[in-house]
XYZ file of C-alpha atoms in Angstrom:
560
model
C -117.317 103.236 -11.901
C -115.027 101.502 -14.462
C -111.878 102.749 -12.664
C -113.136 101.534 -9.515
C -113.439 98.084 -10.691
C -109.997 98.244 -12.520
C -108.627 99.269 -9.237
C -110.842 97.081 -7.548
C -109.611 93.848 -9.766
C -105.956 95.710 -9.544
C -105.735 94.970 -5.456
C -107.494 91.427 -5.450
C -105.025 90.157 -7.946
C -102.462 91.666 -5.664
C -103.591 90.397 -2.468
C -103.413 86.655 -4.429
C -100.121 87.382 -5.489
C -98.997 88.348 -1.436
C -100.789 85.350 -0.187
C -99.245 83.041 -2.988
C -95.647 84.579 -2.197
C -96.153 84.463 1.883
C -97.016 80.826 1.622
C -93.956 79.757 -0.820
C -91.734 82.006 1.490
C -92.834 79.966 4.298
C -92.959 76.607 2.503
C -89.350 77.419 1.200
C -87.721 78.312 4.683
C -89.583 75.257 6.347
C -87.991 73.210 3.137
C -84.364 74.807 3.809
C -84.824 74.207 7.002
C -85.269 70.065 5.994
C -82.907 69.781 3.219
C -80.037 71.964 5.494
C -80.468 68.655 8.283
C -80.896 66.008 5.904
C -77.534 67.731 4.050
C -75.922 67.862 7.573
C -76.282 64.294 8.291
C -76.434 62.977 4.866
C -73.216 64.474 3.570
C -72.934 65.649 -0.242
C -77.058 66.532 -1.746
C -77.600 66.873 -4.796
C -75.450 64.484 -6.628
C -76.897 62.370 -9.897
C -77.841 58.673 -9.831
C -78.165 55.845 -12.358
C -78.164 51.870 -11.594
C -74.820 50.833 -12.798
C -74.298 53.081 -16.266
C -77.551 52.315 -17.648
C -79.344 55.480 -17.707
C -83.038 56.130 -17.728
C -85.426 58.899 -18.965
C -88.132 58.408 -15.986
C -88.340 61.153 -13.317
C -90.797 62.132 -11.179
C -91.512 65.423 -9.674
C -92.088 65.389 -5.729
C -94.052 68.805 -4.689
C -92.526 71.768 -6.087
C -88.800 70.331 -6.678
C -88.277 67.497 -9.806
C -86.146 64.402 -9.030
C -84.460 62.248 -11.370
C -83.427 58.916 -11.663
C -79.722 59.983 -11.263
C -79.860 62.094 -8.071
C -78.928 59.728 -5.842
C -75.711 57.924 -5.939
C -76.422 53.905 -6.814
C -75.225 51.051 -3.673
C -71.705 50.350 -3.905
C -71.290 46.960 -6.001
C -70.231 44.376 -3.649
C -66.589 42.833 -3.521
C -68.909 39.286 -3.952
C -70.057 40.216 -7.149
C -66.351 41.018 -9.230
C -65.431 38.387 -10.929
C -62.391 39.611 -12.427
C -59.540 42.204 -10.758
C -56.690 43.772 -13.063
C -53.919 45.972 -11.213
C -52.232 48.598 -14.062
C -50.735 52.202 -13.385
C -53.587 54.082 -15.445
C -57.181 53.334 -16.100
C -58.635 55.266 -18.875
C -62.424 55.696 -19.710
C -63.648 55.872 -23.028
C -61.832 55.253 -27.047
C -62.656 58.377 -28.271
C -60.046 60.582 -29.427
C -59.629 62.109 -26.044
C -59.864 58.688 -24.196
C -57.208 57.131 -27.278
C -55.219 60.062 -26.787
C -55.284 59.404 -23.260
C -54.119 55.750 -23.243
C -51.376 56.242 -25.893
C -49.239 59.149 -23.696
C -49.781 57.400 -20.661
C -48.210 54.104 -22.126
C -45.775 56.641 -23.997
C -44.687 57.493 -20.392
C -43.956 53.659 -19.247
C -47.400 53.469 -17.423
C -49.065 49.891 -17.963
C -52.525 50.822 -19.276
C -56.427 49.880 -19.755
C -58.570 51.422 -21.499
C -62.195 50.869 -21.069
C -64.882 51.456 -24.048
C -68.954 50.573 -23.548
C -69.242 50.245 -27.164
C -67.855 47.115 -29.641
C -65.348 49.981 -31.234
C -63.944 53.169 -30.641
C -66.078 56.906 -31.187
C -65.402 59.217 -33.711
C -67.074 62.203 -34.648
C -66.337 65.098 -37.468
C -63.369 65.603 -38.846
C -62.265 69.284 -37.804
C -59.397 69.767 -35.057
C -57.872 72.825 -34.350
C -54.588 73.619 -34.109
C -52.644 77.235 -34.661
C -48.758 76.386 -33.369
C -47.781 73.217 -35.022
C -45.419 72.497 -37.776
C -47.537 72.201 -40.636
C -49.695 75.306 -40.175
C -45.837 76.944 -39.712
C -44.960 75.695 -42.935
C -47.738 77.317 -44.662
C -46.789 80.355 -42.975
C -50.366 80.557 -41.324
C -50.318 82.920 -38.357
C -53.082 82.945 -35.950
C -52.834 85.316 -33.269
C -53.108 83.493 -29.874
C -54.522 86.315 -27.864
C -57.560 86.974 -30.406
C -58.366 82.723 -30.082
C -58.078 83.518 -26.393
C -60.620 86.214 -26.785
C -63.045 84.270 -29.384
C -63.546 81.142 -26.805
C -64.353 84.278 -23.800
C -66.664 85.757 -25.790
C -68.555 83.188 -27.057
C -68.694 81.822 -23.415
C -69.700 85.313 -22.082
C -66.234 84.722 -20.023
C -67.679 81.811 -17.892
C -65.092 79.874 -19.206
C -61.640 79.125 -17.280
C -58.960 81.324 -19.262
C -56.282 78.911 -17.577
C -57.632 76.107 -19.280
C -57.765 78.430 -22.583
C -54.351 79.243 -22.090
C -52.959 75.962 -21.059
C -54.772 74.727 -24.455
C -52.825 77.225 -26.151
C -49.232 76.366 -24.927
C -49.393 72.442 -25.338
C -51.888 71.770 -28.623
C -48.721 72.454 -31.170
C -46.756 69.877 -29.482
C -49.704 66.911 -29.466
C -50.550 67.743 -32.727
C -46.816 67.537 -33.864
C -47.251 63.752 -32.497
C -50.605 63.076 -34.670
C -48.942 64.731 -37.869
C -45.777 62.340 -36.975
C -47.780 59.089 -36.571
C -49.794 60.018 -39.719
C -46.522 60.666 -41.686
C -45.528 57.414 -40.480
C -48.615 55.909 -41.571
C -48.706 57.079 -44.877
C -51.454 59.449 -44.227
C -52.511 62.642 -45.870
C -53.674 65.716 -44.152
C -54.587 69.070 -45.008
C -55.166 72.383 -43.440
C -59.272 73.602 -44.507
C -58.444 77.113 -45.238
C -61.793 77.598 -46.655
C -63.005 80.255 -43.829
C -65.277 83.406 -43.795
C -63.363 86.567 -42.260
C -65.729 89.416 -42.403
C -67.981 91.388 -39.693
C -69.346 89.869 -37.282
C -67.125 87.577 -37.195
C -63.951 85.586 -38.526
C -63.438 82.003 -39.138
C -59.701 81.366 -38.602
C -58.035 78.941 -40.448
C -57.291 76.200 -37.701
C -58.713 73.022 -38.587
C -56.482 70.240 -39.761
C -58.054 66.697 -41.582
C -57.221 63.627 -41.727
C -57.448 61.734 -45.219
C -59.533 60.395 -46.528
C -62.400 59.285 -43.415
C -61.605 62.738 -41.215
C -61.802 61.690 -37.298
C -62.438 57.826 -38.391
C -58.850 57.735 -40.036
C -57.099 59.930 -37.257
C -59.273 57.246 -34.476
C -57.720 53.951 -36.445
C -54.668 55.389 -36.443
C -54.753 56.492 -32.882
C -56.062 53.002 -32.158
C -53.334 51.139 -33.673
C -50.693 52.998 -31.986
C -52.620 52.437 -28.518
C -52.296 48.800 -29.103
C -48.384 49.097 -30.741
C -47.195 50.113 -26.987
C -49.133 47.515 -25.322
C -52.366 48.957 -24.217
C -55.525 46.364 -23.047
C -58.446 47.751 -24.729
C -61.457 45.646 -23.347
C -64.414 46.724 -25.656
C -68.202 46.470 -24.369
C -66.846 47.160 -21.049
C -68.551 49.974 -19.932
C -67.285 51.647 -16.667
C -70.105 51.958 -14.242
C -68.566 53.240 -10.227
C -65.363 54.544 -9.396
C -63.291 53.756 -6.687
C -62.786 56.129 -3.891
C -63.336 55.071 -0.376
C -65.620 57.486 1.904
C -65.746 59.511 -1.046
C -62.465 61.075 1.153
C -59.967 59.549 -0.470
C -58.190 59.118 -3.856
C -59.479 57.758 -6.502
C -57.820 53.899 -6.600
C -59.348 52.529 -9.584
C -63.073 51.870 -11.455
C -65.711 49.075 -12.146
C -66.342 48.147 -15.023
C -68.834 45.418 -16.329
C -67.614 43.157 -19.223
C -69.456 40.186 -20.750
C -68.978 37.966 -17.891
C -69.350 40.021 -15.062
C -68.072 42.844 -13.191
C -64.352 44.062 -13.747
C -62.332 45.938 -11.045
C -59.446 47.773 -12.194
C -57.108 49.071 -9.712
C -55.065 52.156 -10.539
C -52.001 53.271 -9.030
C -51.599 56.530 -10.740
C -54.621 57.207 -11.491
C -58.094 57.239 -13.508
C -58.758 59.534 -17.014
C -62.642 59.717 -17.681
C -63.114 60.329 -21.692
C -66.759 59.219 -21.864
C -68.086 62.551 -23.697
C -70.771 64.110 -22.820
C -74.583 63.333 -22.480
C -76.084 63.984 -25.943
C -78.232 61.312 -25.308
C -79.316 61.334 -22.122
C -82.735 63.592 -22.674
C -82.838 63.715 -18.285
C -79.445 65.508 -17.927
C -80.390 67.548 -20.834
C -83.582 68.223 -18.982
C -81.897 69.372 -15.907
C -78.582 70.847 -16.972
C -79.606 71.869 -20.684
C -82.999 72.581 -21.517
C -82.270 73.946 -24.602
C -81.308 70.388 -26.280
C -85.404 69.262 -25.582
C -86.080 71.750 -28.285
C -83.865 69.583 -31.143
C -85.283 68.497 -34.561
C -82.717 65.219 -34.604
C -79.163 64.355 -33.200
C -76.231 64.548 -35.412
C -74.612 61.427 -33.247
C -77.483 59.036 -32.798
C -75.417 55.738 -31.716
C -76.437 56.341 -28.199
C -73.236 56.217 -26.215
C -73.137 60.171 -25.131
C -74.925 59.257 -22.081
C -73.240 61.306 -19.357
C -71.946 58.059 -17.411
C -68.537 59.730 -17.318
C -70.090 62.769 -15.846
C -72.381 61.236 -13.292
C -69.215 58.835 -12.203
C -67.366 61.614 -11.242
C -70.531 63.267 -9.326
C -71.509 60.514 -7.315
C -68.006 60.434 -5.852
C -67.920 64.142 -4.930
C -66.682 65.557 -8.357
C -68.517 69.197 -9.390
C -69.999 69.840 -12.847
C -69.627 73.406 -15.038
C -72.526 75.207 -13.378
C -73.424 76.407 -17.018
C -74.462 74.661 -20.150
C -72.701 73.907 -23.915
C -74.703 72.528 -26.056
C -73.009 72.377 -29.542
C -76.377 73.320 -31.776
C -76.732 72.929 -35.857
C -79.438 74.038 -37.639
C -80.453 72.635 -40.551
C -81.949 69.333 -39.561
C -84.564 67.530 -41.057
C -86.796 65.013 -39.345
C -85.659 61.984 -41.791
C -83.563 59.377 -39.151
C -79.669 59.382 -38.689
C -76.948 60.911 -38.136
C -75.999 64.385 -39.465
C -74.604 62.890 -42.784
C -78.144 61.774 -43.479
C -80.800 64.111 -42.004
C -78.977 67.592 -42.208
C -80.428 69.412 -45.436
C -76.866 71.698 -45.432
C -78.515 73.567 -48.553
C -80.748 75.224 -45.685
C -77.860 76.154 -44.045
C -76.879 78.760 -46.143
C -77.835 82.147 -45.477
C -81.020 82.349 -47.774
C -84.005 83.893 -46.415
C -85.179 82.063 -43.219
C -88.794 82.424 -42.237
C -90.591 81.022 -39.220
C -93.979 79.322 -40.024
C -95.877 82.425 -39.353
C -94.181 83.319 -42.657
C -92.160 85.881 -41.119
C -88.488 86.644 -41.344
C -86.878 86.573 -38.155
C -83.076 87.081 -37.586
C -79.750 87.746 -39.833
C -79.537 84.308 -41.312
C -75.228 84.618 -41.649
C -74.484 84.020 -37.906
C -72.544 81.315 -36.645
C -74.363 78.084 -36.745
C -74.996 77.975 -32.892
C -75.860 81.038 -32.587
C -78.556 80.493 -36.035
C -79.597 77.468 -34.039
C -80.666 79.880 -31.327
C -82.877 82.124 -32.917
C -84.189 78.899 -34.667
C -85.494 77.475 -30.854
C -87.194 80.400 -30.264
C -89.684 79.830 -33.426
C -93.358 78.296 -33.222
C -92.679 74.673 -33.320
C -88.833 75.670 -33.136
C -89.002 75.132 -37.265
C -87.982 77.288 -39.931
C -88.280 77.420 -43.438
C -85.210 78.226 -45.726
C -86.605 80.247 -49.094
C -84.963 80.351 -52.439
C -85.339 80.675 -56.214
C -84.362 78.630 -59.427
C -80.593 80.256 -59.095
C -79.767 78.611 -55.626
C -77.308 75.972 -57.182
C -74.875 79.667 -58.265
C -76.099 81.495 -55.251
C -74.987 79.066 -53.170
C -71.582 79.495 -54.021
C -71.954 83.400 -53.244
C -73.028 82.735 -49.876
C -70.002 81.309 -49.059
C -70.960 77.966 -46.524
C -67.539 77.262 -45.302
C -66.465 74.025 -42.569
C -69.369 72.309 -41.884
C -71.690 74.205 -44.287
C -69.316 73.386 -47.006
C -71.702 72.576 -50.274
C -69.110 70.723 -52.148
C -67.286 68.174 -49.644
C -69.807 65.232 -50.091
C -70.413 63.765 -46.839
C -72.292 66.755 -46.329
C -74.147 67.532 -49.529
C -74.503 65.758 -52.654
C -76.655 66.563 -56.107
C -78.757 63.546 -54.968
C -79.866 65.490 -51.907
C -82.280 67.693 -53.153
C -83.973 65.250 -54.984
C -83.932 62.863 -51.488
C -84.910 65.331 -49.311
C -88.335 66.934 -51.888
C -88.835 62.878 -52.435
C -89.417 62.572 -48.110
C -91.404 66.438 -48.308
C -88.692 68.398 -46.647
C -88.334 70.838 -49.006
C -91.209 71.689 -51.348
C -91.171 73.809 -54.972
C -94.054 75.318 -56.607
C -93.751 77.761 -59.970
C -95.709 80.817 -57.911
C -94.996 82.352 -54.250
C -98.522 82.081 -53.100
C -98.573 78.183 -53.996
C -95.269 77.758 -52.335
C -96.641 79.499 -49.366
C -99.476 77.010 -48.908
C -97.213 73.658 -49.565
C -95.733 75.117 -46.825
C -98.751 75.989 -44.691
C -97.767 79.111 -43.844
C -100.251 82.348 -44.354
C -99.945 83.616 -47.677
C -100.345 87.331 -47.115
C -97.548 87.085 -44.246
C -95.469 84.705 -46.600
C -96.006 87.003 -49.571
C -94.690 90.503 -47.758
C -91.855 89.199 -46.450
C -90.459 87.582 -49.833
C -91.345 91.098 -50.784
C -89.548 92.978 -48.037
C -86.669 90.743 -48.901
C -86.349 91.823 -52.564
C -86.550 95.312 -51.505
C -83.846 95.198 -49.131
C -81.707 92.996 -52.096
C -82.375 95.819 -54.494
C -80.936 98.916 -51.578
C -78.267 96.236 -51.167
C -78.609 96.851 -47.549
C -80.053 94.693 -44.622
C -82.130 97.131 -43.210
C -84.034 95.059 -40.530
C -81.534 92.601 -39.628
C -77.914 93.695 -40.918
C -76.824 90.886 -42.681
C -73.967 90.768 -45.002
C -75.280 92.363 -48.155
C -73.076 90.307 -50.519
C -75.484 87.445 -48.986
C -78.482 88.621 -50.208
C -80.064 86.888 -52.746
C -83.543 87.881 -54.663
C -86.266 85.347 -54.827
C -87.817 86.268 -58.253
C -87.156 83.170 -60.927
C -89.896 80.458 -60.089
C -89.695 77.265 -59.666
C -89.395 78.833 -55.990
C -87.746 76.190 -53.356
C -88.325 75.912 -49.245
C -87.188 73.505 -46.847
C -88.276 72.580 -43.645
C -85.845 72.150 -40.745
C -84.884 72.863 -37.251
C -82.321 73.056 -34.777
C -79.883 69.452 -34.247
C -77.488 68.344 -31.456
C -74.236 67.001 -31.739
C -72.618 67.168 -28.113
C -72.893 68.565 -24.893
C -69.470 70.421 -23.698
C -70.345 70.812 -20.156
C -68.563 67.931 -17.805
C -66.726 67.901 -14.770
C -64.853 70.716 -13.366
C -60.946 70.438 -13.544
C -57.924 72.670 -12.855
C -54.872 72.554 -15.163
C -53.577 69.846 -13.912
C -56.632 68.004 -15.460
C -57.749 67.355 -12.032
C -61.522 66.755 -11.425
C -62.512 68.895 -8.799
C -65.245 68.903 -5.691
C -67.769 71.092 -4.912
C -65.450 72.929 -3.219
C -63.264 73.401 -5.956
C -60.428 71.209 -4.409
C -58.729 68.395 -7.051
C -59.730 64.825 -6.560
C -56.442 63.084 -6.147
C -56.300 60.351 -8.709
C -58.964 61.132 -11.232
C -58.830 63.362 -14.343
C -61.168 64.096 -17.227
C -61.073 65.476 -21.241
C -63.078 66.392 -23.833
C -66.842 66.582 -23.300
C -67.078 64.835 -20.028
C -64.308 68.024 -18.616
C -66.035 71.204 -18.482
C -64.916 75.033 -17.936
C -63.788 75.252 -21.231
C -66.720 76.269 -23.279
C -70.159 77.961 -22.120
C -73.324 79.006 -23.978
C -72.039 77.976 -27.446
C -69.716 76.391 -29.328
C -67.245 78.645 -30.995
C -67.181 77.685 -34.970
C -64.627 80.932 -34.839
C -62.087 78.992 -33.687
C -62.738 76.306 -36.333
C -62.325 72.542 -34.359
C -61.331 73.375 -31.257
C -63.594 71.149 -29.694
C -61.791 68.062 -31.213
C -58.859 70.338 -30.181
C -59.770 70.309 -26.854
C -60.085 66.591 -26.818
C -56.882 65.282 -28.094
C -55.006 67.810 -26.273
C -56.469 67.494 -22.723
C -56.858 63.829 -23.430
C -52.661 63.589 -23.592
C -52.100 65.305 -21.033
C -54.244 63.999 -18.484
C -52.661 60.341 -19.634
C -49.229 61.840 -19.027
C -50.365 63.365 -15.476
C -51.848 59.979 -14.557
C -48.923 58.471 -15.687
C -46.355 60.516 -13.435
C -48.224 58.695 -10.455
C -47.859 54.963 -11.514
C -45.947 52.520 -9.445
């Protein structure tokens, strides 16, 4: 009787599941049918909308299918409404290091140049930017083989990425980075290879990142920014680009409008237009539809708002594709006290102590690359973890190595005030036994208590037995006071733009170039996917100041 009413149950629940897939199969072909006419007579579908830059986070979901408030392109601005026209040779979007990069080689080149920036002052972020062929990593006889960088960015990317654009990376950084080191040498300004790197399995850090004393990315951006304005470059601040130019969406791209204090700016380009806007850290609908993965966050390492994708969406409304995958560059480690990562990142859970989820279980090898650490983090209940240790973490620390951006002794990122700031706001919590630890964390004690356990086992073997982490980074947790902190997963950029060739082209849909529009750092695409690649220490700063001279010098080869 019982397995007649298992099989029974068995074919009703089958016979719902045919009747639920006949009717989406119908009400999908009856919806292909629609969107294939409206496509036909419409033109390009799909593209993103926002009225004039500003973006929202409203959208609204319309039967089965989600809209948002950026998939349809905004009206033209009317010629009525510009107040003020400029004519120049190249138009570039965004002072970021990309966008300053940008402006300086096409001025470098004899191009008369503007270069547009929404905020009162340029964008700088981190401090880290790769380089392997220039002259200073030469002179410390530092050899990094180009074909195993090639091969770090693919893999990390699960070979999504465009090995061109890898490649074309890897023949022109040593000569842009040549130009930095000679302005800074000009300038009076110190730099330094960080050769503090891990190198052993899984992975290896290479020793690629070159700084910029003594405010990383700030000083390199000030000095970038002075030299923009030495050869003559209009920067017009708070003027945030908001349509490009291209007529029928056919055409080339002539120029962009922008709108400044008093009104609406048209720029007209003869060679051509460089978008350096970034990417859309802060633009939680994009995230929604291109990176789900961001939602899941604890904070945002660059909270000033201007990552908004307006670059991006730009280049979209006027036929331009985006990477069809997402690269969001996760931390982990973030608190939920307000700022940026210099104030809310608790880097002394970044170091591979014993991670447990708030189940009180340990879940993953806590060495791996941050992005990848950031990963398993998402995937915990309330995508939190806790970070465990004992009274010896202040000399353990130093045996698990942190290295680049979970460097313990570089201040900006940790300081012996920290731990004191971050117990004070109930981030991390001490107690003198395990089980009292376990329930200032409100986690379940007998869970809490076997793993610790576990834990000192596998230190003791001096293997990683469940997870195969390195066992020089195991660490006991046996001398009270016992310490856990609280954090989760953080965002610092999206890596994911427009699609260009090596030419720094933007390209359509159908993978042709755009004539007269090119794109760099975060608001190009094709170079990363998945995750960032800490590997291959900087290279998204790299990227930016690479790509971003070199799409000012193509632009620049078309002025008039």
């Amino acid at each position: 009787m019982f397995e007649e009413e298992k099989a029974e149950g068995k074919k009703k629940i089958v016979s719902v599941k045919k009747k639920a897939f006949d009717e989406s199969r119908r009400n999908f072909i009856k919806g292909s049918l629609t969107v294939g006419a409206a496509g036909m007579l419409g033109g390009i579908t799909g593209i993103p909308r926002i009225a004039e830059g500003c973006v929202t986070s409203s959208s609204k979901a319309s039967g089965k299918c989600k809209t948002y408030s950026f998939d349809t392109p905004p009206a033209p601005i009317p010629a009525s409404r510009i107040q003020i026209k400029k004519s120049v040779d190249v138009v570039v979007l965004g002072a970021g290091l990309g966008g300053l990069c940008a402006a300086y080689a096409a001025a470098d080149k004899g191009a008369k140049v503007v270069l547009l920036e929404k905020r009162n002052k340029f964008t700088f972020h981190g401090g880290w930017n790769a380089s392997i062929d220039d002259r200073l990593h030469k002179s410390k006889n530092i050899i990094i083989p180009k074909d195993r960088w090639m091969a770090e960015i693919m893999r990390f990317g699960a070979y999504h990425a465009n090995a061109q654009l890898i490649k074309l990376w890897l023949d022109e950084h040593g000569r842009v980075m040549n130009k930095l080191l000679d302005m800074a040498d000009a300038a009076n300004i110190k730099y330094f290879v960080d050769t503090n790197n891990k190198s052993y399995w899984p992975y290896t850090e290479y020793p690629s990142a070159i700084q910029f004393l003594p405010g990383w990315n700030y000083t390199l951006c000030s000095l970038l920014e002075k030299n923009v304005k030495a050869k003559g470059v209009e920067l017009l601040y708070e003027t945030p680009a908001v349509q490009l130019i291209r007529k029928n969406n056919k055409s080339r791209v002539t120029g962009v409008i922008a709108k400044g204090k008093d009104g609406y700016v048209q720029v007209n380009a003869t060679g051509g237009v460089v978008i350096c806007t970034g990417g859309y850290a802060n633009n939680r609908e994009m995230q929604e539809k291109y990176s789900p993965r961001c939602l899941k966050i604890t904070g945002n390492g660059y909270p000033e708002g201007s990552d908004t994708g307006d670059g991006i969406l730009m280049g979209m409304w006027i036929g331009g594709a985006k990477q069809d995958t997402d690269a969001p560059m996760l931390w982990d480690g973030f608190s939920t006290v307000p700022g940026g990562f210099r104030d809310c990142v608790v880097n002394l859970t970044r170091q591979p102590f014993l991670n447990v989820n708030l189940l009180g279980e340990r879940y993953a090898n806590e060495d791996a690359p941050f992005g990848l650490t950031a990963n398993q983090d998402i995937r915990q209940p309330e995508c939190k973890k806790w970070t465990v240790w004992d009274a010896n973490w202040d000399t353990d620390k130093d045996k698990l190595h942190g290295t680049v951006c979970e460097n313990m002794v570089k201040t900006p990122l940790w300081s012996t005030k920290d731990y004191e700031k971050f117990k004070q706001k109930g981030i991390i919590v001490e107690a003198d036994t395990l089980e009292e630890l376990a329930d200032k964390m409100k986690v379940p004690r007998a869970a809490f208590i076997a793993t610790v356990k576990r834990y000192n086992e596998l230190v003791k073997k001096g293997v990683d037995e469940d997870f195969g982490k390195d066992p020089v980074k195991l660490t006991a947790i046996v001398k009270p006071p016992f310490g856990a902190g609280i954090t989760g997963a953080g965002l610092l950029v999206t890596m994911d733009g427009l699609r260009i060739n090596t030419g720094l082209q933007v390209l359509d849909t159908e993978g042709k170039p755009i004539a007269g529009l090119y794109a760099a750092g975060n608001a190009s695409g094709d170079f990363f996917s998945n995750d960032y690649p800490i590997t291959t220490t900087g290279v998204s700063h790299g990227r930016a100041y690479t790509f971003g001279w070199l799409a000012g010098e193509k632009a620049a080869e078309g002025k008039g």
